[in-house]
MMTF fields as JSON, N, C-alpha, C and O atoms, coordinates in Angstrom:
{
  "mmtfVersion": "1.0.0",
  "mmtfProducer": "UNKNOWN",
  "numBonds": 379,
  "numAtoms": 380,
  "numGroups": 95,
  "numChains": 1,
  "numModels": 1,
  "chainsPerModel": [1],
  "groupsPerChain": [95],
  "chainIdList": ["A"],
  "bondAtomList": [4, 2, 8, 6, 12, 10, 16, 14, 20, 18, 24, 22, 28, 26, 32, 30, 36, 34, 40, 38, 44, 42, 48, 46, 52, 50, 56, 54, 60, 58, 64, 62, 68, 66, 72, 70, 76, 74, 80, 78, 84, 82, 88, 86, 92, 90, 96, 94, 100, 98, 104, 102, 108, 106, 112, 110, 116, 114, 120, 118, 124, 122, 128, 126, 132, 130, 136, 134, 140, 138, 144, 142, 148, 146, 152, 150, 156, 154, 160, 158, 164, 162, 168, 166, 172, 170, 176, 174, 180, 178, 184, 182, 188, 186, 192, 190, 196, 194, 200, 198, 204, 202, 208, 206, 212, 210, 216, 214, 220, 218, 224, 222, 228, 226, 232, 230, 236, 234, 240, 238, 244, 242, 248, 246, 252, 250, 256, 254, 260, 258, 264, 262, 268, 266, 272, 270, 276, 274, 280, 278, 284, 282, 288, 286, 292, 290, 296, 294, 300, 298, 304, 302, 308, 306, 312, 310, 316, 314, 320, 318, 324, 322, 328, 326, 332, 330, 336, 334, 340, 338, 344, 342, 348, 346, 352, 350, 356, 354, 360, 358, 364, 362, 368, 366, 372, 370, 376, 374],
  "bondOrderList": [1, 1, 1, 1, 1, 1, 1, 1, 1, 1, 1, 1, 1, 1, 1, 1, 1, 1, 1, 1, 1, 1, 1, 1, 1, 1, 1, 1, 1, 1, 1, 1, 1, 1, 1, 1, 1, 1, 1, 1, 1, 1, 1, 1, 1, 1, 1, 1, 1, 1, 1, 1, 1, 1, 1, 1, 1, 1, 1, 1, 1, 1, 1, 1, 1, 1, 1, 1, 1, 1, 1, 1, 1, 1, 1, 1, 1, 1, 1, 1, 1, 1, 1, 1, 1, 1, 1, 1, 1, 1, 1, 1, 1, 1],
  "groupList": [{"groupName": "MET", "atomNameList": ["N", "CA", "C", "O"], "elementList": ["N", "C", "C", "O"], "formalChargeList": [0, 0, 0, 0], "bondAtomList": [1, 0, 2, 1, 3, 2], "bondOrderList": [1, 1, 2], "singleLetterCode": "M", "chemCompType": "L-PEPTIDE LINKING"}, {"groupName": "VAL", "atomNameList": ["N", "CA", "C", "O"], "elementList": ["N", "C", "C", "O"], "formalChargeList": [0, 0, 0, 0], "bondAtomList": [1, 0, 2, 1, 3, 2], "bondOrderList": [1, 1, 2], "singleLetterCode": "V", "chemCompType": "L-PEPTIDE LINKING"}, {"groupName": "CYS", "atomNameList": ["N", "CA", "C", "O"], "elementList": ["N", "C", "C", "O"], "formalChargeList": [0, 0, 0, 0], "bondAtomList": [1, 0, 2, 1, 3, 2], "bondOrderList": [1, 1, 2], "singleLetterCode": "C", "chemCompType": "L-PEPTIDE LINKING"}, {"groupName": "TYR", "atomNameList": ["N", "CA", "C", "O"], "elementList": ["N", "C", "C", "O"], "formalChargeList": [0, 0, 0, 0], "bondAtomList": [1, 0, 2, 1, 3, 2], "bondOrderList": [1, 1, 2], "singleLetterCode": "Y", "chemCompType": "L-PEPTIDE LINKING"}, {"groupName": "ASN", "atomNameList": ["N", "CA", "C", "O"], "elementList": ["N", "C", "C", "O"], "formalChargeList": [0, 0, 0, 0], "bondAtomList": [1, 0, 2, 1, 3, 2], "bondOrderList": [1, 1, 2], "singleLetterCode": "N", "chemCompType": "L-PEPTIDE LINKING"}, {"groupName": "LEU", "atomNameList": ["N", "CA", "C", "O"], "elementList": ["N", "C", "C", "O"], "formalChargeList": [0, 0, 0, 0], "bondAtomList": [1, 0, 2, 1, 3, 2], "bondOrderList": [1, 1, 2], "singleLetterCode": "L", "chemCompType": "L-PEPTIDE LINKING"}, {"groupName": "GLN", "atomNameList": ["N", "CA", "C", "O"], "elementList": ["N", "C", "C", "O"], "formalChargeList": [0, 0, 0, 0], "bondAtomList": [1, 0, 2, 1, 3, 2], "bondOrderList": [1, 1, 2], "singleLetterCode": "Q", "chemCompType": "L-PEPTIDE LINKING"}, {"groupName": "SER", "atomNameList": ["N", "CA", "C", "O"], "elementList": ["N", "C", "C", "O"], "formalChargeList": [0, 0, 0, 0], "bondAtomList": [1, 0, 2, 1, 3, 2], "bondOrderList": [1, 1, 2], "singleLetterCode": "S", "chemCompType": "L-PEPTIDE LINKING"}, {"groupName": "GLU", "atomNameList": ["N", "CA", "C", "O"], "elementList": ["N", "C", "C", "O"], "formalChargeList": [0, 0, 0, 0], "bondAtomList": [1, 0, 2, 1, 3, 2], "bondOrderList": [1, 1, 2], "singleLetterCode": "E", "chemCompType": "L-PEPTIDE LINKING"}, {"groupName": "ALA", "atomNameList": ["N", "CA", "C", "O"], "elementList": ["N", "C", "C", "O"], "formalChargeList": [0, 0, 0, 0], "bondAtomList": [1, 0, 2, 1, 3, 2], "bondOrderList": [1, 1, 2], "singleLetterCode": "A", "chemCompType": "L-PEPTIDE LINKING"}, {"groupName": "LYS", "atomNameList": ["N", "CA", "C", "O"], "elementList": ["N", "C", "C", "O"], "formalChargeList": [0, 0, 0, 0], "bondAtomList": [1, 0, 2, 1, 3, 2], "bondOrderList": [1, 1, 2], "singleLetterCode": "K", "chemCompType": "L-PEPTIDE LINKING"}, {"groupName": "THR", "atomNameList": ["N", "CA", "C", "O"], "elementList": ["N", "C", "C", "O"], "formalChargeList": [0, 0, 0, 0], "bondAtomList": [1, 0, 2, 1, 3, 2], "bondOrderList": [1, 1, 2], "singleLetterCode": "T", "chemCompType": "L-PEPTIDE LINKING"}, {"groupName": "GLY", "atomNameList": ["N", "CA", "C", "O"], "elementList": ["N", "C", "C", "O"], "formalChargeList": [0, 0, 0, 0], "bondAtomList": [1, 0, 2, 1, 3, 2], "bondOrderList": [1, 1, 2], "singleLetterCode": "G", "chemCompType": "PEPTIDE LINKING"}, {"groupName": "HIS", "atomNameList": ["N", "CA", "C", "O"], "elementList": ["N", "C", "C", "O"], "formalChargeList": [0, 0, 0, 0], "bondAtomList": [1, 0, 2, 1, 3, 2], "bondOrderList": [1, 1, 2], "singleLetterCode": "H", "chemCompType": "L-PEPTIDE LINKING"}, {"groupName": "ILE", "atomNameList": ["N", "CA", "C", "O"], "elementList": ["N", "C", "C", "O"], "formalChargeList": [0, 0, 0, 0], "bondAtomList": [1, 0, 2, 1, 3, 2], "bondOrderList": [1, 1, 2], "singleLetterCode": "I", "chemCompType": "L-PEPTIDE LINKING"}, {"groupName": "ARG", "atomNameList": ["N", "CA", "C", "O"], "elementList": ["N", "C", "C", "O"], "formalChargeList": [0, 0, 0, 0], "bondAtomList": [1, 0, 2, 1, 3, 2], "bondOrderList": [1, 1, 2], "singleLetterCode": "R", "chemCompType": "L-PEPTIDE LINKING"}, {"groupName": "ASP", "atomNameList": ["N", "CA", "C", "O"], "elementList": ["N", "C", "C", "O"], "formalChargeList": [0, 0, 0, 0], "bondAtomList": [1, 0, 2, 1, 3, 2], "bondOrderList": [1, 1, 2], "singleLetterCode": "D", "chemCompType": "L-PEPTIDE LINKING"}, {"groupName": "PRO", "atomNameList": ["N", "CA", "C", "O"], "elementList": ["N", "C", "C", "O"], "formalChargeList": [0, 0, 0, 0], "bondAtomList": [1, 0, 2, 1, 3, 2], "bondOrderList": [1, 1, 2], "singleLetterCode": "P", "chemCompType": "L-PEPTIDE LINKING"}, {"groupName": "PHE", "atomNameList": ["N", "CA", "C", "O"], "elementList": ["N", "C", "C", "O"], "formalChargeList": [0, 0, 0, 0], "bondAtomList": [1, 0, 2, 1, 3, 2], "bondOrderList": [1, 1, 2], "singleLetterCode": "F", "chemCompType": "L-PEPTIDE LINKING"}],
  "groupTypeList": [0, 1, 2, 0, 3, 4, 5, 6, 3, 7, 7, 8, 2, 9, 8, 10, 1, 10, 10, 9, 7, 10, 8, 4, 11, 12, 5, 13, 10, 11, 14, 8, 4, 14, 5, 15, 8, 14, 14, 10, 16, 17, 3, 10, 18, 10, 6, 0, 17, 9, 17, 5, 6, 10, 6, 15, 0, 9, 13, 14, 12, 7, 4, 18, 14, 5, 11, 3, 18, 1, 16, 11, 10, 11, 4, 11, 14, 10, 5, 1, 11, 18, 8, 16, 3, 8, 11, 14, 18, 9, 15, 10, 12, 6, 8],
  "groupIdList": [1, 2, 3, 4, 5, 6, 7, 8, 9, 10, 11, 12, 13, 14, 15, 16, 17, 18, 19, 20, 21, 22, 23, 24, 25, 26, 27, 28, 29, 30, 31, 32, 33, 34, 35, 36, 37, 38, 39, 40, 41, 42, 43, 44, 45, 46, 47, 48, 49, 50, 51, 52, 53, 54, 55, 56, 57, 58, 59, 60, 61, 62, 63, 64, 65, 66, 67, 68, 69, 70, 71, 72, 73, 74, 75, 76, 77, 78, 79, 80, 81, 82, 83, 84, 85, 86, 87, 88, 89, 90, 91, 92, 93, 94, 95],
  "secStructList": [7, 7, 7, 7, 7, 3, 3, 3, 3, 7, 2, 2, 2, 2, 2, 2, 2, 2, 2, 2, 2, 2, 2, 7, 2, 2, 2, 2, 2, 2, 2, 2, 2, 2, 2, 2, 2, 2, 2, 2, 7, 6, 6, 1, 1, 7, 5, 7, 7, 6, 6, 1, 6, 6, 1, 3, 3, 3, 3, 3, 6, 6, 6, 3, 3, 3, 3, 3, 3, 3, 3, 6, 6, 6, 6, 3, 3, 3, 3, 3, 3, 3, 3, 3, 2, 2, 2, 2, 2, 2, 2, 2, 2, 2, 7],
  "xCoordList": [31.067, 32.367, 32.201, 31.36, 33.001, 32.947, 33.95, 35.106, 33.49, 34.355, 34.817, 33.993, 36.106, 36.65, 36.921, 37.449, 36.556, 36.757, 37.774, 37.874, 38.528, 39.443, 38.757, 37.937, 39.093, 38.581, 39.63, 40.819, 39.182, 40.079, 39.373, 38.304, 39.985, 39.422, 39.918, 41.089, 39.043, 39.516, 40.169, 39.863, 41.055, 41.71, 40.686, 40.809, 39.676, 38.623, 37.854, 37.611, 37.482, 36.718, 37.543, 37.033, 38.793, 39.66, 39.789, 39.711, 39.985, 40.106, 38.837, 38.895, 37.697, 36.431, 36.064, 35.549, 36.324, 36.049, 36.961, 36.515, 38.219, 39.179, 38.766, 38.787, 38.394, 37.997, 36.734, 36.678, 35.728, 34.463, 34.663, 34.03, 35.535, 35.787, 36.484, 36.225, 37.372, 38.051, 37.058, 37.161, 36.1, 35.124, 34.053, 33.446, 33.818, 32.717, 33.102, 33.05, 33.486, 33.923, 32.777, 33.01, 31.552, 30.401, 30.212, 29.873, 30.434, 30.339, 31.412, 31.163, 32.598, 33.707, 33.285, 33.523, 32.666, 32.203, 31.151, 31.167, 30.235, 29.182, 29.781, 29.359, 30.758, 31.435, 32.092, 31.96, 32.796, 33.441, 32.424, 32.664, 31.287, 30.252, 29.687, 29.474, 29.447, 28.927, 29.949, 29.579, 31.223, 32.264, 32.308, 32.502, 32.129, 32.072, 30.892, 31.016, 29.738, 28.558, 28.791, 28.389, 29.437, 29.712, 30.631, 30.4, 31.664, 32.596, 31.874, 32.109, 31.007, 30.264, 29.298, 29.191, 28.596, 27.628, 27.586, 26.783, 28.44, 28.527, 27.254, 27.097, 26.36, 25.134, 23.944, 22.81, 24.209, 23.156, 22.518, 21.308, 23.325, 22.842, 22.346, 22.72, 21.493, 20.835, 21.801, 22.859, 21.388, 22.1, 21.762, 20.677, 22.725, 22.468, 21.534, 21.534, 20.742, 19.909, 20.766, 21.919, 20.21, 20.925, 21.324, 20.562, 22.452, 23.402, 24.485, 25.459, 24.341, 25.362, 24.98, 25.423, 24.161, 23.61, 24.642, 24.311, 25.871, 26.905, 27.421, 28.065, 27.134, 27.555, 26.436, 25.263, 26.819, 25.863, 26.042, 27.074, 25.024, 25.102, 24.682, 23.707, 25.444, 25.125, 24.909, 25.763, 23.777, 23.487, 24.276, 24.284, 24.934, 25.715, 25.042, 25.093, 24.422, 23.662, 22.502, 22.03, 22.054, 20.909, 21.319, 20.478, 22.598, 23.002, 23.967, 24.091, 24.649, 25.74, 25.446, 24.668, 26.104, 26.045, 27.466, 28.252, 27.772, 29.035, 28.711, 27.875, 29.368, 29.12, 30.308, 31.456, 30.004, 31.043, 30.579, 29.395, 31.524, 31.147, 31.995, 33.079, 31.475, 32.12, 32.796, 32.153, 34.094, 34.857, 35.009, 35.872, 34.17, 34.178, 35.416, 35.779, 36.061, 37.265, 38.416, 39.216, 38.504, 39.608, 39.146, 39.938, 37.844, 37.26, 37.57, 37.989, 37.35, 37.631, 36.37, 35.607, 36.17, 35.111, 35.788, 36.619, 35.428, 36.062, 35.148, 34.063, 35.615, 34.856, 35.075, 36.205, 33.994, 34.079, 34.05, 34.966, 32.996, 32.906, 32.077, 31.305, 32.252, 31.525, 31.041, 31.829, 29.742, 29.184, 27.875, 27.284, 27.442, 26.091, 25.107, 25.442, 23.913, 22.88, 22.648, 22.603, 22.502, 22.194, 23.32, 23.054, 24.557, 25.704, 25.767, 26.024, 25.536, 25.56, 24.551, 24.882, 23.336, 22.292, 22.368, 21.841, 23.004, 23.257, 24.316, 24.215, 25.315, 26.384, 25.831, 26.219, 24.92, 24.312, 23.653, 23.739, 23.011, 22.338, 23.282, 22.885, 24.538, 25.53, 26.257, 26.874, 26.196, 26.956, 26.161, 26.656],
  "yCoordList": [37.85, 38.505, 39.931, 40.688, 40.278, 41.603, 42.499, 42.127, 43.672, 44.627, 45.68, 46.314, 45.867, 46.874, 48.156, 48.133, 49.243, 50.556, 51.355, 51.244, 52.162, 53.119, 54.48, 54.775, 55.303, 56.663, 57.615, 57.477, 58.574, 59.603, 60.95, 61.181, 61.829, 63.157, 64.142, 64.104, 65.021, 66.177, 67.091, 66.991, 67.972, 68.864, 69.763, 70.056, 70.204, 71.056, 70.313, 70.858, 69.088, 68.294, 68.016, 68.139, 67.649, 67.346, 68.561, 68.427, 69.729, 70.957, 71.238, 71.544, 71.131, 71.462, 70.461, 70.849, 69.183, 68.168, 68.391, 68.31, 68.668, 68.901, 70.107, 70.046, 71.191, 72.408, 72.174, 72.547, 71.561, 71.308, 70.348, 70.501, 69.365, 68.383, 69.015, 68.635, 69.981, 70.677, 71.502, 71.598, 72.094, 72.963, 72.182, 72.708, 70.929, 70.164, 68.691, 68.014, 68.189, 66.794, 65.813, 64.71, 66.195, 65.334, 65.158, 64.072, 66.234, 66.181, 65.255, 64.52, 65.291, 64.419, 62.948, 62.171, 62.571, 61.191, 60.819, 59.717, 61.751, 61.5, 61.29, 60.393, 62.108, 61.968, 60.595, 59.913, 60.192, 58.868, 57.75, 56.819, 57.848, 56.813, 56.777, 55.701, 57.937, 58.002, 57.433, 56.715, 57.74, 57.205, 55.681, 55.022, 55.119, 53.652, 53.083, 52.059, 53.769, 53.324, 53.408, 52.513, 54.477, 54.651, 53.547, 52.987, 53.234, 52.181, 50.835, 50.04, 50.591, 49.333, 49.199, 48.131, 50.293, 50.272, 51.658, 52.501, 51.903, 53.226, 53.682, 54.869, 52.763, 53.128, 53.321, 53.49, 53.294, 53.448, 54.842, 54.983, 55.851, 57.227, 57.704, 57.162, 58.734, 59.237, 59.86, 60.379, 59.786, 60.5, 61.979, 62.356, 62.813, 64.245, 64.465, 63.675, 65.53, 65.868, 66.331, 66.721, 66.291, 66.754, 68.216, 68.97, 68.628, 67.946, 67.173, 66.743, 66.986, 66.304, 64.863, 64.319, 64.24, 62.922, 61.807, 60.723, 62.033, 61.003, 60.973, 60.011, 62.033, 62.103, 61.629, 61.623, 61.239, 60.844, 61.791, 62.449, 61.848, 62.752, 62.04, 61.289, 62.297, 61.767, 62.955, 63.836, 62.974, 64.047, 63.806, 62.702, 64.849, 64.792, 65.753, 66.97, 65.203, 66.049, 66.687, 66.141, 67.826, 68.463, 69.543, 70.027, 69.931, 71.068, 70.761, 71.561, 69.628, 69.39, 68.226, 67.321, 68.29, 67.211, 66.901, 67.8, 65.624, 65.137, 64.568, 63.672, 65.081, 64.55, 63.7, 63.981, 62.66, 61.726, 61.013, 61.031, 60.384, 59.486, 58.238, 58.23, 57.184, 55.878, 55.612, 55.624, 55.372, 54.999, 53.479, 52.953, 52.78, 51.315, 50.71, 49.57, 51.464, 50.94, 50.797, 49.867, 51.719, 51.685, 51.328, 51.35, 50.997, 50.716, 51.833, 51.589, 53.051, 54.222, 55.05, 55.269, 55.499, 56.447, 57.804, 58.032, 58.689, 60.006, 61.023, 61.334, 61.531, 62.517, 63.877, 64.358, 64.491, 65.719, 66.951, 67.772, 67.089, 68.275, 68.012, 67.056, 68.87, 68.846, 70.269, 71.163, 70.47, 71.828, 71.824, 70.778, 73.037, 73.123, 72.96, 73.198, 72.558, 72.206, 73.315, 73.055, 74.543, 75.657, 75.929, 76.241, 75.819, 76.069, 75.033, 75.375, 73.773, 72.702, 72.983, 72.909, 73.302, 73.479, 74.828, 74.968, 75.815, 77.077, 76.821, 77.347, 76.026, 75.699, 74.875, 75.067, 73.956, 73.104, 73.957, 73.631, 75.023, 75.883, 76.647, 77.117, 76.783, 77.524, 76.637, 77.146, 75.329, 74.424, 74.014, 73.257],
  "zCoordList": [-33.817, -33.782, -33.256, -33.74, -32.276, -31.675, -32.397, -32.594, -32.784, -33.472, -32.474, -31.815, -32.361, -31.454, -32.233, -33.346, -31.634, -32.253, -31.467, -30.245, -32.194, -31.592, -31.583, -32.452, -30.602, -30.557, -31.094, -30.807, -31.87, -32.384, -32.213, -32.779, -31.427, -31.191, -32.239, -32.619, -32.708, -33.465, -32.431, -31.243, -32.86, -31.898, -31.218, -30.028, -31.966, -31.402, -30.307, -29.231, -30.588, -29.635, -28.378, -27.264, -28.546, -27.408, -26.485, -25.264, -27.063, -26.272, -25.479, -24.288, -26.143, -25.498, -24.407, -23.358, -24.644, -23.629, -22.42, -21.275, -22.677, -21.594, -20.751, -19.522, -21.41, -20.7, -19.876, -18.705, -20.479, -19.778, -18.609, -17.564, -18.779, -17.726, -16.527, -15.385, -16.785, -15.69, -14.881, -13.658, -15.58, -14.926, -14.169, -13.236, -14.564, -13.985, -13.95, -14.977, -12.784, -12.688, -12.937, -13.432, -12.605, -12.889, -14.387, -14.858, -15.128, -16.586, -17.147, -18.102, -16.558, -16.984, -16.885, -17.809, -15.775, -15.584, -16.621, -17.169, -16.885, -17.869, -19.253, -19.984, -19.615, -20.913, -21.012, -22.028, -19.965, -19.969, -20.181, -20.95, -19.495, -19.638, -21.05, -21.609, -21.622, -23.0, -23.977, -24.907, -23.782, -24.675, -24.608, -25.629, -23.419, -23.291, -24.079, -24.751, -23.985, -24.728, -26.234, -26.978, -26.68, -28.112, -28.617, -29.689, -27.854, -28.26, -28.326, -29.235, -27.37, -27.32, -28.5, -29.102, -28.827, -29.922, -30.578, -30.179, -31.575, -32.18, -32.892, -33.176, -33.177, -33.889, -32.948, -33.397, -31.662, -30.656, -30.709, -30.53, -30.953, -30.885, -32.249, -33.288, -32.221, -33.427, -34.421, -34.066, -35.688, -36.743, -36.631, -36.19, -37.044, -37.141, -38.328, -39.272, -38.286, -39.448, -40.625, -40.439, -41.825, -43.022, -42.82, -42.214, -43.29, -44.167, -43.422, -44.039, -42.123, -41.323, -41.0, -39.988, -41.848, -41.546, -41.438, -40.957, -41.866, -41.697, -40.264, -39.845, -39.519, -38.126, -37.209, -37.583, -36.02, -34.987, -33.803, -33.669, -32.951, -31.811, -30.541, -30.514, -29.49, -28.167, -27.24, -27.137, -26.574, -25.623, -24.345, -23.801, -23.879, -22.647, -21.672, -21.85, -20.659, -19.744, -20.502, -21.499, -20.034, -20.684, -21.681, -22.439, -21.697, -22.524, -23.66, -24.587, -23.612, -24.557, -25.5, -25.196, -26.654, -27.642, -28.098, -28.398, -28.142, -28.692, -30.06, -30.177, -31.106, -32.44, -32.873, -32.529, -33.634, -34.076, -35.328, -35.667, -36.013, -37.105, -37.025, -36.442, -37.625, -37.563, -38.895, -39.945, -38.842, -40.026, -39.987, -39.284, -40.741, -40.707, -41.362, -41.071, -42.239, -42.901, -41.917, -42.025, -40.952, -39.991, -38.58, -37.639, -38.435, -37.117, -36.118, -34.986, -36.574, -35.754, -35.572, -36.512, -34.356, -34.052, -33.95, -33.071, -34.848, -34.9, -34.227, -34.718, -33.09, -32.328, -32.959, -33.045, -33.398, -34.192, -33.313, -33.359, -32.504, -31.662, -30.423, -30.356, -29.458, -28.201, -27.978, -27.669, -28.135, -28.093, -27.32, -27.05, -26.974, -26.425, -27.586, -28.746, -27.249, -28.231, -29.258, -30.46, -28.782, -29.687, -30.678, -31.839, -30.245, -31.133, -32.248, -33.402, -31.909, -32.919, -34.016, -35.199, -33.636, -34.641, -35.345, -36.449, -34.742, -35.446, -36.524, -37.632, -36.202, -37.167, -38.319, -39.471, -38.004, -39.026, -40.117, -41.301, -39.722, -40.679, -41.571, -42.637, -41.152, -41.931, -42.93, -43.865, -42.752, -43.628, -44.842, -45.677]
}
């Protein structure tokens, strides 16, 4: 049985993806491809380190990370944020 997932962007993530995609059309294509992979297999990408271990991260190009978590009750993939690598891990240390 194939499970279909819906995507749900946080407002922060949607803004950042939109802005980055406008600035770089190649990045936009890469994001689309990664989102297809996530929908196909949401557990393909690594878990974030503690304390964010409920989230997963997908590397986008060499500088960015898309973080998300899977809500199995609603079959929804919730996209949390889209940040450069250093910002994600600086934030992790503050939480």
